[in-house]
mmCIF file of N, CA and C in Angstrom:
data_model
loop_
_atom_site.group_PDB
_atom_site.id
_atom_site.type_symbol
_atom_site.label_atom_id
_atom_site.label_comp_id
_atom_site.label_asym_id
_atom_site.label_seq_id
_atom_site.Cartn_x
_atom_site.Cartn_y
_atom_site.Cartn_z
ATOM 1 N N MET A 1 -71.254 94.235 -16.595
ATOM 2 C CA MET A 1 -71.653 94.802 -15.327
ATOM 3 C C MET A 1 -71.574 93.762 -14.218
ATOM 4 N N ALA A 2 -71.075 94.164 -13.078
ATOM 5 C CA ALA A 2 -70.990 93.259 -11.930
ATOM 6 C C ALA A 2 -72.308 93.280 -11.168
ATOM 7 N N ALA A 3 -72.639 92.153 -10.582
ATOM 8 C CA ALA A 3 -73.855 92.081 -9.767
ATOM 9 C C ALA A 3 -73.656 92.913 -8.506
ATOM 10 N N ARG A 4 -74.725 93.548 -8.058
ATOM 11 C CA ARG A 4 -74.647 94.341 -6.835
ATOM 12 C C ARG A 4 -74.659 93.413 -5.634
ATOM 13 N N PRO A 5 -73.843 93.731 -4.619
ATOM 14 C CA PRO A 5 -73.895 92.922 -3.404
ATOM 15 C C PRO A 5 -75.260 93.038 -2.744
ATOM 16 N N GLY A 6 -75.739 91.954 -2.229
ATOM 17 C CA GLY A 6 -77.028 91.995 -1.559
ATOM 18 C C GLY A 6 -77.491 90.616 -1.177
ATOM 19 N N PRO A 7 -78.593 90.543 -0.441
ATOM 20 C CA PRO A 7 -79.057 89.248 0.054
ATOM 21 C C PRO A 7 -79.410 88.265 -1.049
ATOM 22 N N GLY A 8 -79.876 88.730 -2.182
ATOM 23 C CA GLY A 8 -80.239 87.838 -3.272
ATOM 24 C C GLY A 8 -79.047 87.380 -4.076
ATOM 25 N N ALA A 9 -77.867 87.923 -3.764
ATOM 26 C CA ALA A 9 -76.677 87.610 -4.543
ATOM 27 C C ALA A 9 -76.131 86.222 -4.240
ATOM 28 N N LEU A 10 -76.404 85.688 -3.050
ATOM 29 C CA LEU A 10 -75.872 84.389 -2.659
ATOM 30 C C LEU A 10 -76.906 83.281 -2.800
ATOM 31 N N THR A 11 -76.440 82.122 -3.233
ATOM 32 C CA THR A 11 -77.314 80.952 -3.241
ATOM 33 C C THR A 11 -77.478 80.478 -1.795
ATOM 34 N N ALA A 12 -78.419 79.593 -1.564
ATOM 35 C CA ALA A 12 -78.637 79.062 -0.214
ATOM 36 C C ALA A 12 -77.375 78.374 0.310
ATOM 37 N N GLN A 13 -76.697 77.610 -0.550
ATOM 38 C CA GLN A 13 -75.482 76.910 -0.123
ATOM 39 C C GLN A 13 -74.361 77.905 0.162
ATOM 40 N N GLU A 14 -74.226 78.924 -0.670
ATOM 41 C CA GLU A 14 -73.200 79.933 -0.433
ATOM 42 C C GLU A 14 -73.447 80.653 0.889
ATOM 43 N N LEU A 15 -74.692 80.968 1.168
ATOM 44 C CA LEU A 15 -75.033 81.642 2.415
ATOM 45 C C LEU A 15 -74.686 80.753 3.607
ATOM 46 N N GLN A 16 -74.989 79.469 3.513
ATOM 47 C CA GLN A 16 -74.677 78.524 4.581
ATOM 48 C C GLN A 16 -73.161 78.453 4.806
ATOM 49 N N ILE A 17 -72.403 78.365 3.734
ATOM 50 C CA ILE A 17 -70.943 78.298 3.832
ATOM 51 C C ILE A 17 -70.392 79.601 4.405
ATOM 52 N N ALA A 18 -70.907 80.727 3.947
ATOM 53 C CA ALA A 18 -70.434 82.022 4.441
ATOM 54 C C ALA A 18 -70.701 82.162 5.936
ATOM 55 N N ARG A 19 -71.872 81.749 6.376
ATOM 56 C CA ARG A 19 -72.204 81.836 7.811
ATOM 57 C C ARG A 19 -71.275 80.961 8.648
ATOM 58 N N LEU A 20 -70.996 79.748 8.180
ATOM 59 C CA LEU A 20 -70.094 78.862 8.910
ATOM 60 C C LEU A 20 -68.676 79.433 8.936
ATOM 61 N N ALA A 21 -68.224 79.965 7.815
ATOM 62 C CA ALA A 21 -66.888 80.555 7.761
ATOM 63 C C ALA A 21 -66.797 81.775 8.673
ATOM 64 N N ALA A 22 -67.878 82.529 8.769
ATOM 65 C CA ALA A 22 -67.896 83.723 9.622
ATOM 66 C C ALA A 22 -67.790 83.369 11.100
ATOM 67 N N THR A 23 -68.167 82.136 11.466
ATOM 68 C CA THR A 23 -68.056 81.717 12.861
ATOM 69 C C THR A 23 -66.631 81.313 13.225
ATOM 70 N N GLY A 24 -65.763 81.249 12.223
ATOM 71 C CA GLY A 24 -64.369 80.913 12.476
ATOM 72 C C GLY A 24 -63.969 79.502 12.105
ATOM 73 N N LEU A 25 -64.900 78.736 11.550
ATOM 74 C CA LEU A 25 -64.564 77.379 11.121
ATOM 75 C C LEU A 25 -63.616 77.420 9.924
ATOM 76 N N THR A 26 -62.747 76.424 9.842
ATOM 77 C CA THR A 26 -61.846 76.316 8.693
ATOM 78 C C THR A 26 -62.605 75.692 7.516
ATOM 79 N N ASN A 27 -62.008 75.777 6.343
ATOM 80 C CA ASN A 27 -62.616 75.146 5.167
ATOM 81 C C ASN A 27 -62.802 73.651 5.399
ATOM 82 N N LYS A 28 -61.821 73.024 6.041
ATOM 83 C CA LYS A 28 -61.903 71.580 6.307
ATOM 84 C C LYS A 28 -63.063 71.275 7.259
ATOM 85 N N GLN A 29 -63.244 72.074 8.292
ATOM 86 C CA GLN A 29 -64.334 71.864 9.246
ATOM 87 C C GLN A 29 -65.697 72.072 8.578
ATOM 88 N N ILE A 30 -65.786 73.099 7.738
ATOM 89 C CA ILE A 30 -67.040 73.353 7.019
ATOM 90 C C ILE A 30 -67.331 72.181 6.086
ATOM 91 N N ALA A 31 -66.310 71.715 5.387
ATOM 92 C CA ALA A 31 -66.464 70.596 4.456
ATOM 93 C C ALA A 31 -66.970 69.348 5.172
ATOM 94 N N GLU A 32 -66.441 69.090 6.353
ATOM 95 C CA GLU A 32 -66.871 67.909 7.103
ATOM 96 C C GLU A 32 -68.340 68.030 7.515
ATOM 97 N N ARG A 33 -68.768 69.219 7.900
ATOM 98 C CA ARG A 33 -70.164 69.417 8.302
ATOM 99 C C ARG A 33 -71.128 69.268 7.131
ATOM 100 N N LEU A 34 -70.713 69.757 5.963
ATOM 101 C CA LEU A 34 -71.606 69.764 4.808
ATOM 102 C C LEU A 34 -71.372 68.587 3.862
ATOM 103 N N LEU A 35 -70.452 67.710 4.242
ATOM 104 C CA LEU A 35 -70.119 66.546 3.412
ATOM 105 C C LEU A 35 -69.675 66.957 2.006
ATOM 106 N N LEU A 36 -68.779 67.932 1.971
ATOM 107 C CA LEU A 36 -68.199 68.421 0.720
ATOM 108 C C LEU A 36 -66.680 68.389 0.845
ATOM 109 N N SER A 37 -65.998 68.625 -0.250
ATOM 110 C CA SER A 37 -64.547 68.729 -0.251
ATOM 111 C C SER A 37 -64.128 70.107 0.260
ATOM 112 N N HIS A 38 -62.989 70.169 0.949
ATOM 113 C CA HIS A 38 -62.501 71.466 1.411
ATOM 114 C C HIS A 38 -62.163 72.372 0.228
ATOM 115 N N ARG A 39 -61.821 71.783 -0.902
ATOM 116 C CA ARG A 39 -61.558 72.578 -2.107
ATOM 117 C C ARG A 39 -62.856 73.195 -2.648
ATOM 118 N N THR A 40 -63.945 72.469 -2.527
ATOM 119 C CA THR A 40 -65.244 72.997 -2.939
ATOM 120 C C THR A 40 -65.613 74.195 -2.069
ATOM 121 N N ILE A 41 -65.346 74.091 -0.773
ATOM 122 C CA ILE A 41 -65.623 75.196 0.139
ATOM 123 C C ILE A 41 -64.797 76.413 -0.265
ATOM 124 N N GLY A 42 -63.533 76.196 -0.554
ATOM 125 C CA GLY A 42 -62.662 77.293 -0.989
ATOM 126 C C GLY A 42 -63.165 77.957 -2.255
ATOM 127 N N THR A 43 -63.642 77.155 -3.191
ATOM 128 C CA THR A 43 -64.186 77.698 -4.437
ATOM 129 C C THR A 43 -65.426 78.530 -4.159
ATOM 130 N N HIS A 44 -66.296 78.033 -3.309
ATOM 131 C CA HIS A 44 -67.493 78.800 -2.958
ATOM 132 C C HIS A 44 -67.119 80.126 -2.310
ATOM 133 N N LEU A 45 -66.174 80.103 -1.377
ATOM 134 C CA LEU A 45 -65.771 81.344 -0.716
ATOM 135 C C LEU A 45 -65.168 82.323 -1.718
ATOM 136 N N TYR A 46 -64.400 81.807 -2.664
ATOM 137 C CA TYR A 46 -63.803 82.641 -3.710
ATOM 138 C C TYR A 46 -64.894 83.345 -4.527
ATOM 139 N N GLN A 47 -66.020 82.678 -4.726
ATOM 140 C CA GLN A 47 -67.141 83.259 -5.465
ATOM 141 C C GLN A 47 -67.996 84.169 -4.583
ATOM 142 N N ILE A 48 -68.028 83.891 -3.284
ATOM 143 C CA ILE A 48 -68.847 84.665 -2.340
ATOM 144 C C ILE A 48 -68.269 86.060 -2.120
ATOM 145 N N TYR A 49 -66.957 86.159 -1.970
ATOM 146 C CA TYR A 49 -66.339 87.444 -1.639
ATOM 147 C C TYR A 49 -66.755 88.579 -2.571
ATOM 148 N N PRO A 50 -66.618 88.419 -3.882
ATOM 149 C CA PRO A 50 -67.023 89.539 -4.744
ATOM 150 C C PRO A 50 -68.532 89.815 -4.703
ATOM 151 N N LYS A 51 -69.321 88.778 -4.472
ATOM 152 C CA LYS A 51 -70.770 88.983 -4.379
ATOM 153 C C LYS A 51 -71.125 89.843 -3.174
ATOM 154 N N LEU A 52 -70.332 89.735 -2.102
ATOM 155 C CA LEU A 52 -70.578 90.526 -0.900
ATOM 156 C C LEU A 52 -69.774 91.829 -0.894
ATOM 157 N N GLY A 53 -68.916 91.987 -1.887
ATOM 158 C CA GLY A 53 -68.111 93.201 -1.959
ATOM 159 C C GLY A 53 -66.991 93.226 -0.927
ATOM 160 N N ILE A 54 -66.465 92.045 -0.588
ATOM 161 C CA ILE A 54 -65.376 91.957 0.382
ATOM 162 C C ILE A 54 -64.181 91.268 -0.254
ATOM 163 N N THR A 55 -63.037 91.332 0.444
ATOM 164 C CA THR A 55 -61.833 90.714 -0.107
ATOM 165 C C THR A 55 -61.178 89.735 0.854
ATOM 166 N N SER A 56 -61.751 89.560 2.046
ATOM 167 C CA SER A 56 -61.128 88.650 3.005
ATOM 168 C C SER A 56 -62.159 87.930 3.859
ATOM 169 N N ARG A 57 -61.737 86.822 4.408
ATOM 170 C CA ARG A 57 -62.580 86.032 5.307
ATOM 171 C C ARG A 57 -62.949 86.839 6.547
ATOM 172 N N ALA A 58 -62.035 87.693 6.982
ATOM 173 C CA ALA A 58 -62.268 88.501 8.181
ATOM 174 C C ALA A 58 -63.470 89.438 8.017
ATOM 175 N N ALA A 59 -63.791 89.811 6.806
ATOM 176 C CA ALA A 59 -64.898 90.740 6.557
ATOM 177 C C ALA A 59 -66.251 90.030 6.428
ATOM 178 N N LEU A 60 -66.243 88.710 6.453
ATOM 179 C CA LEU A 60 -67.486 87.948 6.253
ATOM 180 C C LEU A 60 -68.557 88.269 7.291
ATOM 181 N N ARG A 61 -68.187 88.270 8.572
ATOM 182 C CA ARG A 61 -69.172 88.477 9.641
ATOM 183 C C ARG A 61 -69.882 89.817 9.480
ATOM 184 N N ASP A 62 -69.115 90.871 9.237
ATOM 185 C CA ASP A 62 -69.729 92.188 9.071
ATOM 186 C C ASP A 62 -70.604 92.247 7.825
ATOM 187 N N ALA A 63 -70.140 91.627 6.742
ATOM 188 C CA ALA A 63 -70.923 91.624 5.505
ATOM 189 C C ALA A 63 -72.230 90.875 5.692
ATOM 190 N N LEU A 64 -72.178 89.753 6.381
ATOM 191 C CA LEU A 64 -73.390 88.964 6.607
ATOM 192 C C LEU A 64 -74.339 89.670 7.558
ATOM 193 N N SER A 65 -73.828 90.316 8.586
ATOM 194 C CA SER A 65 -74.721 91.031 9.498
ATOM 195 C C SER A 65 -75.378 92.192 8.765
ATOM 196 N N GLY A 66 -74.669 92.798 7.828
ATOM 197 C CA GLY A 66 -75.259 93.857 7.018
ATOM 198 C C GLY A 66 -76.353 93.337 6.119
ATOM 199 N N LEU A 67 -76.182 92.128 5.562
ATOM 200 C CA LEU A 67 -77.214 91.524 4.727
ATOM 201 C C LEU A 67 -78.470 91.241 5.542
ATOM 202 N N GLU A 68 -78.285 90.690 6.734
ATOM 203 C CA GLU A 68 -79.428 90.338 7.561
ATOM 204 C C GLU A 68 -80.161 91.583 8.034
ATOM 205 N N THR A 69 -79.438 92.651 8.300
ATOM 206 C CA THR A 69 -80.069 93.917 8.695
ATOM 207 C C THR A 69 -80.871 94.476 7.528
ATOM 208 N N ASN A 70 -80.288 94.436 6.333
ATOM 209 C CA ASN A 70 -80.971 94.980 5.141
ATOM 210 C C ASN A 70 -82.173 94.153 4.718
ATOM 211 N N SER A 71 -82.131 92.840 4.997
ATOM 212 C CA SER A 71 -83.230 91.986 4.559
ATOM 213 C C SER A 71 -84.312 91.835 5.628
ATOM 214 N N GLY A 72 -84.058 92.457 6.788
ATOM 215 C CA GLY A 72 -85.043 92.396 7.848
ATOM 216 C C GLY A 72 -84.991 91.112 8.650
ATOM 217 N N GLY A 73 -83.906 90.331 8.499
ATOM 218 C CA GLY A 73 -83.790 89.048 9.182
ATOM 219 C C GLY A 73 -82.991 89.035 10.391
#
């Protein structure tokens, strides 16, 4: 069974990376801010997409705004 998309589906680091990616930053820019490798950022995003039920970076902003609306944040 696959995990249901939702606010509890992402770790704190995944949520931080998803929010930065949703603002339009590249993997390299996110990596520089978080002191991680750009490949690590790519791996996190690859894991984030199915957790949010999306298939592209372009859908991140809408998915995250939906999470914040559902969680009352």
